[in-house]
Coordinates of C-alpha atoms in Angstrom, one line a residue:
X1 CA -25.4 4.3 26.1
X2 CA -27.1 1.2 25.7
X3 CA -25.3 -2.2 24.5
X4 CA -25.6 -2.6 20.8
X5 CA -24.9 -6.0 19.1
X6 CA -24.5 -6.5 15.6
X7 CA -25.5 -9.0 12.8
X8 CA -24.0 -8.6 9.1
X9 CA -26.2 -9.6 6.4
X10 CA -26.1 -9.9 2.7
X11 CA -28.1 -7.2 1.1
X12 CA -29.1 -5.9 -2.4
X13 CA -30.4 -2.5 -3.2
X14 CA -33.1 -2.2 -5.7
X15 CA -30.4 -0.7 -8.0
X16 CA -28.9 -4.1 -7.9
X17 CA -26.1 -3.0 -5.7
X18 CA -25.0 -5.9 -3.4
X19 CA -24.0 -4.9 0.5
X20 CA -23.2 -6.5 4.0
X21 CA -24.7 -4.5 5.9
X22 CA -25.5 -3.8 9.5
X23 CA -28.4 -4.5 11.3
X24 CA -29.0 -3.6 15.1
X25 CA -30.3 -5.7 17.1
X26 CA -30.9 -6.3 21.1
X27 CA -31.4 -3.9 23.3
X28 CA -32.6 -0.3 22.0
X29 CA -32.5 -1.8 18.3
X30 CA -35.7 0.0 17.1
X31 CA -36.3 3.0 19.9
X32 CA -35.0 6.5 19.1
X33 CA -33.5 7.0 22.4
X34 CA -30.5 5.3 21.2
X35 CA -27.7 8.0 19.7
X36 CA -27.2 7.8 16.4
X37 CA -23.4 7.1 15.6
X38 CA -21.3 10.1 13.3
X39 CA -20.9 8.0 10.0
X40 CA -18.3 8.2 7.9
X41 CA -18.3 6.2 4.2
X42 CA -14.5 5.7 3.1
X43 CA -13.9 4.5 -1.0
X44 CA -10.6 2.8 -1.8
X45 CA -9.9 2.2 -5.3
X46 CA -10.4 -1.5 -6.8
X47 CA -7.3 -3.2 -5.7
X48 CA -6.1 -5.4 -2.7
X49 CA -3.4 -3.6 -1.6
X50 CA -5.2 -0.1 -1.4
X51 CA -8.0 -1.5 0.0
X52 CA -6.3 -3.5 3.2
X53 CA -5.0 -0.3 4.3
X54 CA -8.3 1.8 4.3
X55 CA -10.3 -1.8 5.9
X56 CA -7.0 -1.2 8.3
X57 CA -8.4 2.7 8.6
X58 CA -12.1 1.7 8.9
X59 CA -11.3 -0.6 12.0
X60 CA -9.7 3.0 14.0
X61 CA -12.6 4.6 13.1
X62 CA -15.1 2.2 14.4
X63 CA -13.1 1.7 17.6
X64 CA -13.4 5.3 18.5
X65 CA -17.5 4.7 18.0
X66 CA -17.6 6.4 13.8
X67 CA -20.0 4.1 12.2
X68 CA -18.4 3.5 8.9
X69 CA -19.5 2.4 5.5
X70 CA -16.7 1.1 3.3
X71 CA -18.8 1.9 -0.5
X72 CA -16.7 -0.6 -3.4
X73 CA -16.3 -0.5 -6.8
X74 CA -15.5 -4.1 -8.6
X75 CA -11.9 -4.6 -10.0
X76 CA -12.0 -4.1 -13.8
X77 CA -9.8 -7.3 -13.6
X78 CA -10.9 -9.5 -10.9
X79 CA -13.2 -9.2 -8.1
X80 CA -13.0 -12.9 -6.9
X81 CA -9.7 -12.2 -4.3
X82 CA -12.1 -9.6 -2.5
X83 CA -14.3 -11.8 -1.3
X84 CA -12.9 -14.0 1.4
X85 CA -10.9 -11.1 2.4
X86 CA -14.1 -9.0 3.1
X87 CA -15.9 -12.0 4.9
X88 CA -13.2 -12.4 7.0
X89 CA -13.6 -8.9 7.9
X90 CA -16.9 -8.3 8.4
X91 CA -16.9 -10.9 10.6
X92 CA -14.8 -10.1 12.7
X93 CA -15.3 -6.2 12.7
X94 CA -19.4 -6.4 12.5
X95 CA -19.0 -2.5 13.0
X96 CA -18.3 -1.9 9.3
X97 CA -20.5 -2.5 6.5
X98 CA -19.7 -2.7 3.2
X99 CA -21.3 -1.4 0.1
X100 CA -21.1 -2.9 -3.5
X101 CA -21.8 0.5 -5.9
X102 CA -23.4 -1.4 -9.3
X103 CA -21.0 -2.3 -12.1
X104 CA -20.6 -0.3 -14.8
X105 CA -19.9 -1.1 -18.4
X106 CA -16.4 0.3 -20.1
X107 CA -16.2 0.9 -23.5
X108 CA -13.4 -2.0 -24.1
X109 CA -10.9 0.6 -25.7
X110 CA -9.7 2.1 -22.5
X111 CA -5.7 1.7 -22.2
X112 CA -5.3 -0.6 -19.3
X113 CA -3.3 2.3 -17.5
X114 CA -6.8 4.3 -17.3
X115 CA -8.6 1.4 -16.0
X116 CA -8.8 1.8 -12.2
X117 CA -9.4 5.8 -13.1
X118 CA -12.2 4.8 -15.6
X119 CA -14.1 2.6 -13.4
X120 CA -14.1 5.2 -10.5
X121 CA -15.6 7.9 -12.7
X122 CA -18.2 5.6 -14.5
X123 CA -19.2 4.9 -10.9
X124 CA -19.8 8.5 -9.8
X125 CA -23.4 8.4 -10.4
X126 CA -24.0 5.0 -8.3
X127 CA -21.6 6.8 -5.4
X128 CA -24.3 9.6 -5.5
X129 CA -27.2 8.1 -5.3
X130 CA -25.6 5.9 -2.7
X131 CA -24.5 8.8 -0.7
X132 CA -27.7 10.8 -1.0
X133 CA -29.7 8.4 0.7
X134 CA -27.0 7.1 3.5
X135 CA -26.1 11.2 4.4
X136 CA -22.5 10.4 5.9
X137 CA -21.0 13.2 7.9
X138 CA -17.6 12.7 5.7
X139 CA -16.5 10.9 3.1
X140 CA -12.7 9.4 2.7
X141 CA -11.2 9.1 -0.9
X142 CA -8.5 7.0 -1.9
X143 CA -6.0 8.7 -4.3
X144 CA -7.2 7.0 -7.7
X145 CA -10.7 8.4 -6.5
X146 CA -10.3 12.1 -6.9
X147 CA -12.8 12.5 -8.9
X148 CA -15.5 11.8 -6.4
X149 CA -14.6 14.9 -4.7
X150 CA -17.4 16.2 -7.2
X151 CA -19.7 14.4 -5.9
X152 CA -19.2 15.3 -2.3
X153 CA -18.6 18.2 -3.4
X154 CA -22.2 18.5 -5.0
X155 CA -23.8 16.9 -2.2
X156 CA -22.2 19.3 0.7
X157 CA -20.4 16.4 2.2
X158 CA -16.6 17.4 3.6
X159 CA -14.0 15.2 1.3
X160 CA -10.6 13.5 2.7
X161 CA -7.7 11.9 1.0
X162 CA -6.2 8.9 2.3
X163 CA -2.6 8.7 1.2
X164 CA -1.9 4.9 1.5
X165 CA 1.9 6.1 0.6
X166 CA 4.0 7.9 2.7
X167 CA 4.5 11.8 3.3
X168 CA 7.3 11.6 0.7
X169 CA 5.1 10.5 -1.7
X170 CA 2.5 13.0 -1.1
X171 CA 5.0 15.6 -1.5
X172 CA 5.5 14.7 -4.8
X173 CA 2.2 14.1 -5.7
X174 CA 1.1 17.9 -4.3
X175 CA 4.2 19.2 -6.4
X176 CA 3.2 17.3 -9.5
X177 CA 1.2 20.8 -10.8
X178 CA 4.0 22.9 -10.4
X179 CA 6.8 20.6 -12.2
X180 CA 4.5 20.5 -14.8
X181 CA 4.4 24.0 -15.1
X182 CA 8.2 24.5 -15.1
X183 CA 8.7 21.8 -17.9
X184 CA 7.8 21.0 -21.0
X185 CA 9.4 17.9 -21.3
X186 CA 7.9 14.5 -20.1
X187 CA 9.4 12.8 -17.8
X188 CA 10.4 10.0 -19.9
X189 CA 12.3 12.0 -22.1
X190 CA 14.4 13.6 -19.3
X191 CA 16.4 9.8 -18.8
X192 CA 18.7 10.1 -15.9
X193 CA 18.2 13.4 -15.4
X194 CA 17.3 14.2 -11.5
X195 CA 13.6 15.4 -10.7
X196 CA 13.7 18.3 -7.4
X197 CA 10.7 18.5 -5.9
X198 CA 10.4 20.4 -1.8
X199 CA 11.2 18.4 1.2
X200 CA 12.0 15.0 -0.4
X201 CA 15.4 13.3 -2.1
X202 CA 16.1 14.5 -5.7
X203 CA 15.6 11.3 -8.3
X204 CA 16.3 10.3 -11.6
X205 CA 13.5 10.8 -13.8
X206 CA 13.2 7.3 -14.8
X207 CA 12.2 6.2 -11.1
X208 CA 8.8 8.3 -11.9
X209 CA 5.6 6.3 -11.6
X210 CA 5.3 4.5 -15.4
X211 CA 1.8 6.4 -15.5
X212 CA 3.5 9.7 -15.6
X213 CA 6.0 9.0 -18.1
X214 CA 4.4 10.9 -20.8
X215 CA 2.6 14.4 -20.2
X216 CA 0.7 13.8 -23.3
X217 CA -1.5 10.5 -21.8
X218 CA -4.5 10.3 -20.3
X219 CA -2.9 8.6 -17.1
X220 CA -0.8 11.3 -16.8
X221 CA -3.7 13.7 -16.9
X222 CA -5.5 11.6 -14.7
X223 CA -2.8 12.1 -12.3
X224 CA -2.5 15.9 -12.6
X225 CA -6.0 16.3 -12.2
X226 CA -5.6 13.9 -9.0
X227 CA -2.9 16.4 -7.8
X228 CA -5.3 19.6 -7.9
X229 CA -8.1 18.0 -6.6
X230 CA -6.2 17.0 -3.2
X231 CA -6.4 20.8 -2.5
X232 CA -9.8 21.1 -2.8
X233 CA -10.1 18.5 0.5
X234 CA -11.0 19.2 4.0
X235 CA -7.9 17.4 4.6
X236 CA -5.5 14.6 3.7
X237 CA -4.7 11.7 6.3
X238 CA -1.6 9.9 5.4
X239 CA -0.9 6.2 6.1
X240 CA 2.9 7.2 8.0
X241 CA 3.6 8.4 11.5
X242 CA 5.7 12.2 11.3
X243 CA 9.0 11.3 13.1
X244 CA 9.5 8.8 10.1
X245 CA 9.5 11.5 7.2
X246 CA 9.6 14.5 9.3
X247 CA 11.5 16.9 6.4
X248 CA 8.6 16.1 3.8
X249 CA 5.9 16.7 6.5
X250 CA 7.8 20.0 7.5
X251 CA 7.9 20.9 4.2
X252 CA 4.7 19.9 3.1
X253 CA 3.2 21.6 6.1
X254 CA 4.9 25.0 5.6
X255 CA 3.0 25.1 1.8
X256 CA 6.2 24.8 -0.3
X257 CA 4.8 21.8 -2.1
X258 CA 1.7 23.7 -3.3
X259 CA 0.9 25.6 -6.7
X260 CA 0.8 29.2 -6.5
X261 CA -2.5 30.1 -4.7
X262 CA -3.4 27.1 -3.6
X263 CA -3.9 26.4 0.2
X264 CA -2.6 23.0 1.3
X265 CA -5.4 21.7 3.5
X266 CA -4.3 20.3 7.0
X267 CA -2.4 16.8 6.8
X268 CA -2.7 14.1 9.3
X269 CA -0.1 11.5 9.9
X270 CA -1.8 8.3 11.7
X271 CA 0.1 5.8 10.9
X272 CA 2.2 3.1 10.6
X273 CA -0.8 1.3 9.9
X274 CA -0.6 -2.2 8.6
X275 CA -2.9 -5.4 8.5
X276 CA -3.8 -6.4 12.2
X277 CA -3.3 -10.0 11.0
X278 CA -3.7 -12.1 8.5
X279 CA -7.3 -12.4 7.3
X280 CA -9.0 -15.3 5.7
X281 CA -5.6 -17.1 4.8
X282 CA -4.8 -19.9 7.0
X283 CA -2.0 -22.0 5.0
X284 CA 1.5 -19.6 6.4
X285 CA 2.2 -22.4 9.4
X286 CA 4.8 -24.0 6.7
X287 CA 6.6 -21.0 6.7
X288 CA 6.2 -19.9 10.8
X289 CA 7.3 -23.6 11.6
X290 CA 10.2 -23.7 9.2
X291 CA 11.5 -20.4 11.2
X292 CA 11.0 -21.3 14.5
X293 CA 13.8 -23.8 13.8
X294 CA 16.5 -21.2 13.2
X295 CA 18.3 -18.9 14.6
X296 CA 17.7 -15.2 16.0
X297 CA 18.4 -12.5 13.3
X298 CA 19.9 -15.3 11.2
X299 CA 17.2 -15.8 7.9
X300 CA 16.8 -13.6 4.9
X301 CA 13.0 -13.4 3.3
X302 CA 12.6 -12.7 0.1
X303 CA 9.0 -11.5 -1.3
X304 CA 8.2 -9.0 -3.9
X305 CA 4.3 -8.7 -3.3
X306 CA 1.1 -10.2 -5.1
X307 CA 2.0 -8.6 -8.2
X308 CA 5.9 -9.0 -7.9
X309 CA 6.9 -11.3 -10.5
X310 CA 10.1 -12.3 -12.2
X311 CA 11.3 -13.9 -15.5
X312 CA 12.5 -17.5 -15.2
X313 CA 16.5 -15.9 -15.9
X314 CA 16.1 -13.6 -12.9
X315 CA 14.8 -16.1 -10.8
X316 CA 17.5 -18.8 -11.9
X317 CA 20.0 -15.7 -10.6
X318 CA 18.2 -15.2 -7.2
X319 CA 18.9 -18.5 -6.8
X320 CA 22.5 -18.7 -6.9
X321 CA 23.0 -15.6 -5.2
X322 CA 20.9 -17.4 -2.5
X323 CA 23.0 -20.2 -2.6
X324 CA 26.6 -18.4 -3.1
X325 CA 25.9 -16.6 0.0
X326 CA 25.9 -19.3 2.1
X327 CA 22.9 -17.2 4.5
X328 CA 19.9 -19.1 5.7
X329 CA 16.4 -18.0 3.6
X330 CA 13.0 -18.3 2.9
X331 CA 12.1 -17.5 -0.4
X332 CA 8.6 -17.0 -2.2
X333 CA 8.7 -17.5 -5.4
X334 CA 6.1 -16.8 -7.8
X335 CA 5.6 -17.8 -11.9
X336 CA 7.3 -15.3 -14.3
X337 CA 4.5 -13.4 -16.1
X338 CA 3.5 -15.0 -19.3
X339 CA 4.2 -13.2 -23.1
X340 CA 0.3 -12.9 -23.3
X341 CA -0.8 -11.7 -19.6
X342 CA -0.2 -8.3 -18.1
X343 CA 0.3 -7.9 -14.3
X344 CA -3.4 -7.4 -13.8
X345 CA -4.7 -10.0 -15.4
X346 CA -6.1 -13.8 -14.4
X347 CA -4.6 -15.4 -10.9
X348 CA -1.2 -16.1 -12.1
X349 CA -0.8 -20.4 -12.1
X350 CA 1.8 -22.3 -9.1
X351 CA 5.1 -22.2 -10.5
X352 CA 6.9 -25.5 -11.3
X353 CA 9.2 -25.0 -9.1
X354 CA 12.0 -28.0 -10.5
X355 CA 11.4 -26.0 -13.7
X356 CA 12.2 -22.6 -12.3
X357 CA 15.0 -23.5 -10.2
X358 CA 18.8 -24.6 -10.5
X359 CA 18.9 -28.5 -10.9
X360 CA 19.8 -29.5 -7.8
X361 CA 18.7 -26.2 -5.6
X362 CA 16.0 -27.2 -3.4
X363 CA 18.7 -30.4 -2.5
X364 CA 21.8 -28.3 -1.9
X365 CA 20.2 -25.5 0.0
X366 CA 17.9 -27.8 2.3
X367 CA 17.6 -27.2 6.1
X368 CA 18.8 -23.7 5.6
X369 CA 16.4 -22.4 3.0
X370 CA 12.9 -22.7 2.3
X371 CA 11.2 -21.9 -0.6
X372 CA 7.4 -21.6 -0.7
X373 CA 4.9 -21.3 -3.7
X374 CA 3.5 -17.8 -4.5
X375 CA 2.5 -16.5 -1.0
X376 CA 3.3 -16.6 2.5
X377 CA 2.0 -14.4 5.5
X378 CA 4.2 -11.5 5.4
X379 CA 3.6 -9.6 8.2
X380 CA 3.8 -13.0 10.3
X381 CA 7.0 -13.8 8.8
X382 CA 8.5 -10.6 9.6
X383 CA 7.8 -10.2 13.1
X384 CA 9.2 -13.4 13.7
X385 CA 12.6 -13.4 15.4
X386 CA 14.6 -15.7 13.1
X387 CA 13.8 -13.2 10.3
X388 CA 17.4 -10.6 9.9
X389 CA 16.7 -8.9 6.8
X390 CA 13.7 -8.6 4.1
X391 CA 14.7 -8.3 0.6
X392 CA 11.4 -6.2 -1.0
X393 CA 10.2 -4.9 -3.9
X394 CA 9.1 -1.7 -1.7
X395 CA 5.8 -1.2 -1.9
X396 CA 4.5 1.1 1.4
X397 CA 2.3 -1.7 3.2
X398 CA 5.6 -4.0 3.0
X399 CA 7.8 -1.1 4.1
X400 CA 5.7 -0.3 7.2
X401 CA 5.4 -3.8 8.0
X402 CA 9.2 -4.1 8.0
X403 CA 9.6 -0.9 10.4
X404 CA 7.2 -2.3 12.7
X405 CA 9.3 -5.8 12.6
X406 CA 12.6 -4.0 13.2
X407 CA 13.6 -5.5 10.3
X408 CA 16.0 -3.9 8.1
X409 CA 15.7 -3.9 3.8
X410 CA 17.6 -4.6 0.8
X411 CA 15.4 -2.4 -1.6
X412 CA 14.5 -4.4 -5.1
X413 CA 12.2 -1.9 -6.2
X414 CA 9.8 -3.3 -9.3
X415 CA 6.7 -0.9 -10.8
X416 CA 4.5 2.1 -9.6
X417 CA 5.8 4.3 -6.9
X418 CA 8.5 1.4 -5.8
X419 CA 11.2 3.3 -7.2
X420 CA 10.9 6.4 -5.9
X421 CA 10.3 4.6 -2.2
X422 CA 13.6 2.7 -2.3
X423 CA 15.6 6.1 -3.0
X424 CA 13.6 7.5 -0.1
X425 CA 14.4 4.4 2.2
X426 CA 18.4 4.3 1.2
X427 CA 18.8 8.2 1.0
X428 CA 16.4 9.9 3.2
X429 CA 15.2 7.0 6.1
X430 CA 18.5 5.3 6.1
X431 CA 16.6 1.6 6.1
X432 CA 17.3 0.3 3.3
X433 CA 20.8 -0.4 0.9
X434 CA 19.6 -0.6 -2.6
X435 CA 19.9 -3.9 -5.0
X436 CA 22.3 -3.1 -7.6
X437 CA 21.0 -3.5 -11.2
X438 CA 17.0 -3.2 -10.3
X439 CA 16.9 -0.8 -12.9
X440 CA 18.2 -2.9 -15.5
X441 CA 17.4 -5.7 -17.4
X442 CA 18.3 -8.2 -14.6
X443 CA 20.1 -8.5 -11.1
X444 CA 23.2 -10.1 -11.1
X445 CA 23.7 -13.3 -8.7
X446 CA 27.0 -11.9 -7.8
X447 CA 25.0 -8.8 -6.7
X448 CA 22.2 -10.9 -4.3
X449 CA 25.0 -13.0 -3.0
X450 CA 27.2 -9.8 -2.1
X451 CA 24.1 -7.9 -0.5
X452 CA 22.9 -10.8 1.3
X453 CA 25.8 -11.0 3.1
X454 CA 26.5 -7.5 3.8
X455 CA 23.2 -7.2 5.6
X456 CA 23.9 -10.0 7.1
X457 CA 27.7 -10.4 8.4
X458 CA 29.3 -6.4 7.9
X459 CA 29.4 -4.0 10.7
X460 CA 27.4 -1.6 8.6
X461 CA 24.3 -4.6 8.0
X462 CA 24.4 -4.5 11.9
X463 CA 24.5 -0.5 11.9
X464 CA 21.5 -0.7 9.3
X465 CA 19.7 -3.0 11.9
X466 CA 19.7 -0.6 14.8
X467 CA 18.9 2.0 13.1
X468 CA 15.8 0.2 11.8
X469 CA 15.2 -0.7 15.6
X470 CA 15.2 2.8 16.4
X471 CA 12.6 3.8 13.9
X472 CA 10.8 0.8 15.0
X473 CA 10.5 1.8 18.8
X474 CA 9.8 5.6 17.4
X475 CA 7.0 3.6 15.4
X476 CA 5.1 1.4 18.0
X477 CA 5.5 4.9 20.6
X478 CA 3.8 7.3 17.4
X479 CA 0.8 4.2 18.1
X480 CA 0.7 4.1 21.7
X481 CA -2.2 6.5 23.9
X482 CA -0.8 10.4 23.6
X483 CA 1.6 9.2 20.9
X484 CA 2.0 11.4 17.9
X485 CA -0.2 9.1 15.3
X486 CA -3.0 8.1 17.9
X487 CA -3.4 12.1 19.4
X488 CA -4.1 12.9 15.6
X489 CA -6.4 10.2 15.1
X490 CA -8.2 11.1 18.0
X491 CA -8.2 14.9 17.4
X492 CA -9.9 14.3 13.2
X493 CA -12.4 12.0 14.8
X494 CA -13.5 13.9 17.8
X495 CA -14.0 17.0 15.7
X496 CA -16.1 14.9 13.1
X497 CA -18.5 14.3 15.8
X498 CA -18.9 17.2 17.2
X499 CA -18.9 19.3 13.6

């Protein structure tokens, strides 16, 4: 093997599509005797959040010598927080290109629900076209872009999922077909009714994904369709390592989620896999600074995710929990969506925070709290030793990142699969205690102030926190050379190259 060095460019296809790709040069650039590397092309749906964990995906491929191609679809809502985040990456991973697929036009009626699932199949003619002429070895779909499989499908190219949710998740997902079958009721007619679905925690109807509420919708098709589809993959590679959600993997693995003659394909676990630092965002040292002046185990951090927002009562009640609980904290606090924005839309403005806040607050509760405007670096946060607790609105990337921190939740579940992953972390996991009220029109100060300090003074906050150590050793050992996650890895990869 010859040393290769990389250069990324800025390149746009005669179809208008805009790529970084990568060009070779040095040493054996333009002679045939270099081997050409197995490529794979992986396509996350428009979307930060899905897309840091396949980028996360991409960089474990391209360490074990895949050339990958991560092919992109614009955000129907806004493409502009993509684009230092890619930068950064291709900068510092010159191993992975990136390919723009052209726009496409919608029709401006679509619900908003069916945006992300429009976009993706509006762009299935661009994905061929793209795929024809790059002739990967295998191609990795993101959930929300199922309908691709019919493309690779067409093209003779062997499909993957990537679940960037955990097994538990997936279960229900693979069982979504056969609930559907047993029921003719939607889901958001069954109230507080409990959902049963193989090898996961039973639920009460109303913690189902919004999107699914009504059987009559086109999300809710778009869903089901979703569901079948995973069965026609080569396989399904899940963002979670087994020994964390070992009775949905059992169960999942045995065929019990599947419709009636339907094969499950094989399932990889290869995770925990979260971002390997904090790209393109260099303004956390507030927050990193702040914490090396406290104690071990002593702060609480509070931080419900980029689209985690809460009305200007709610946060006024977070507040005096905060304060009423006497505990150390550090707080992000974001603007309470406004009556004529939904969670997708524009960048959401600083919030004023001597608006938002008690009078007084920021006075009372200085030295042991810290609140900071909109963002901070999560993942940096949370590894840090002062850190005791995370109060999160339990989305999968934040939960992982906590596991790998050691770092024990108070679950404040607020849209999408949230719900369902707090009753998994409290019931199943044991990493979690729930924030009463979540569900309801508001949590109660009384209720944050009472939590708080459970976590952090009781016996069973401190029972809660080994336990979470535990899973975290069991985490970081899934990772290491032989582990459970990394032998997977390695076996899906080595039997993509030599397919």
């Amino acid at each position: 093997f010859q040393t290769e060095t990389y250069a990324p460019k800025i390149h746009t296809t005669e179809s208008g599509a805009k790529a970084i790709v990568v060009n070779m040069v040095g040493p054996g650039a333009n002679t045939t005797m270099s081997p050409r590397k197995t490529r794979v092309v992986l396509y996350p749906s428009p979307g930060m959040g899905h897309l840091v964990s396949m980028i996360e995906l991409g960089k474990l491929f391209a360490a074990r010598g895949l050339a990958v191609t991560v092919a992109l679809v614009d955000s129907p809502h806004d493409t502009s927080a993509t684009g230092p985040f890619l930068a950064g990456v291709s900068a510092a991973n010159p191993s992975i290109s990136f390919q723009r697929l052209p726009q496409v036009e919608l029709l401006g009626s679509e619900p908003p629900e069916m945006l992300t699932f429009e976009v993706v199949r509006l762009s299935n003619p661009h994905l061929r076209d793209f795929l024809a002429g790059d002739s990967p070895a295998v191609i990795v779909l993101d959930f929300f872009c199922s309908v691709a499989i019919d493309v690779a499908a067409e093209l003779g190219i062997p499909a993957y999922f990537f679940c960037t949710s955990g097994a538990q998740i997936l279960a229900f997902f693979l069982h979504l077909a056969v609930l559907h079958g047993k029921s003719t009721k939607s889901f958001g007619e069954m109230g507080q009714e409990l959902v049963h679905s193989p090898g996961i925690t039973s639920f009460p109807a109303t913690h189902v994904i919004q999107r699914l509420m009504d059987r009559d919708s086109a999300p809710y098709k778009a869903f089901l369709n979703m569901s079948t589809n995973m069965f026609r993959s080569q396989g399904i590679i899940v963002n979670t390592f087994r020994s964390l959600e070992p009775r949905a993997m059992d169960t999942i693995l045995a065929g019990l989620c599947a419709p009636s003659g339907l094969k499950t394909p094989p399932v990889y676990c290869i995770g925990p896999l979260i971002k390997s630092e904090e790209v393109g965002v260099k303004r956390g040292d507030e927050c990193l600074a702040w914490l090396d002046t406290q104690p071990k185990g002593s702060v609480v951090f509070l931080s419900f995710g980029s689209l985690g927002r809460f009305s200007a009562k709610q946060t006024r009640k977070v507040a005096a929990g905060l304060e009423a609980s006497g505990q150390r904290f550090l707080w992000v606090v974001r603007s309470p969506p406004s009556n004529n924005s939904s969670k997708n839309s524009e960048k959401p403005p600083e919030p004023d925070l001597d608006a938002l806040l008690p009078q007084g607050f920021l006075e009372r509760t200085q030295g042991r709290g810290l609140v900071v405007k909109s963002w901070a670096p999560q993942r940096d946060v949370l590894a840090h030793d002062a850190v005791g607790c995370f109060v999160t609105h339990c989305g999968w990337n934040s939960v992982l990142e906590s596991v790998m921190a050691g770092v024990p939740m108070l679950a404040w579940p607020l849209y999408a699969e949230q719900l369902m992953n707090a009753v998994f972390l409290e019931k199943e996991m044991e990493l979690a205690v729930a924030m009463e009220g979540y569900n309801k029109e508001v949590v109660e100060a009384e209720e944050v102030a009472k939590k708080v300090r459970w976590m952090m003074d009781s016996d069973g906050g401190r029972v809660l926190r080994e336990q979470t150590l535990a899973v975290m050793r069991r985490a970081k050992e899934a990772l290491l050379e032989g582990g459970e996650s990394e032998a997977t890895l390695a076996r899906v990869v080595d039997a993509w190259i030599h397919a």
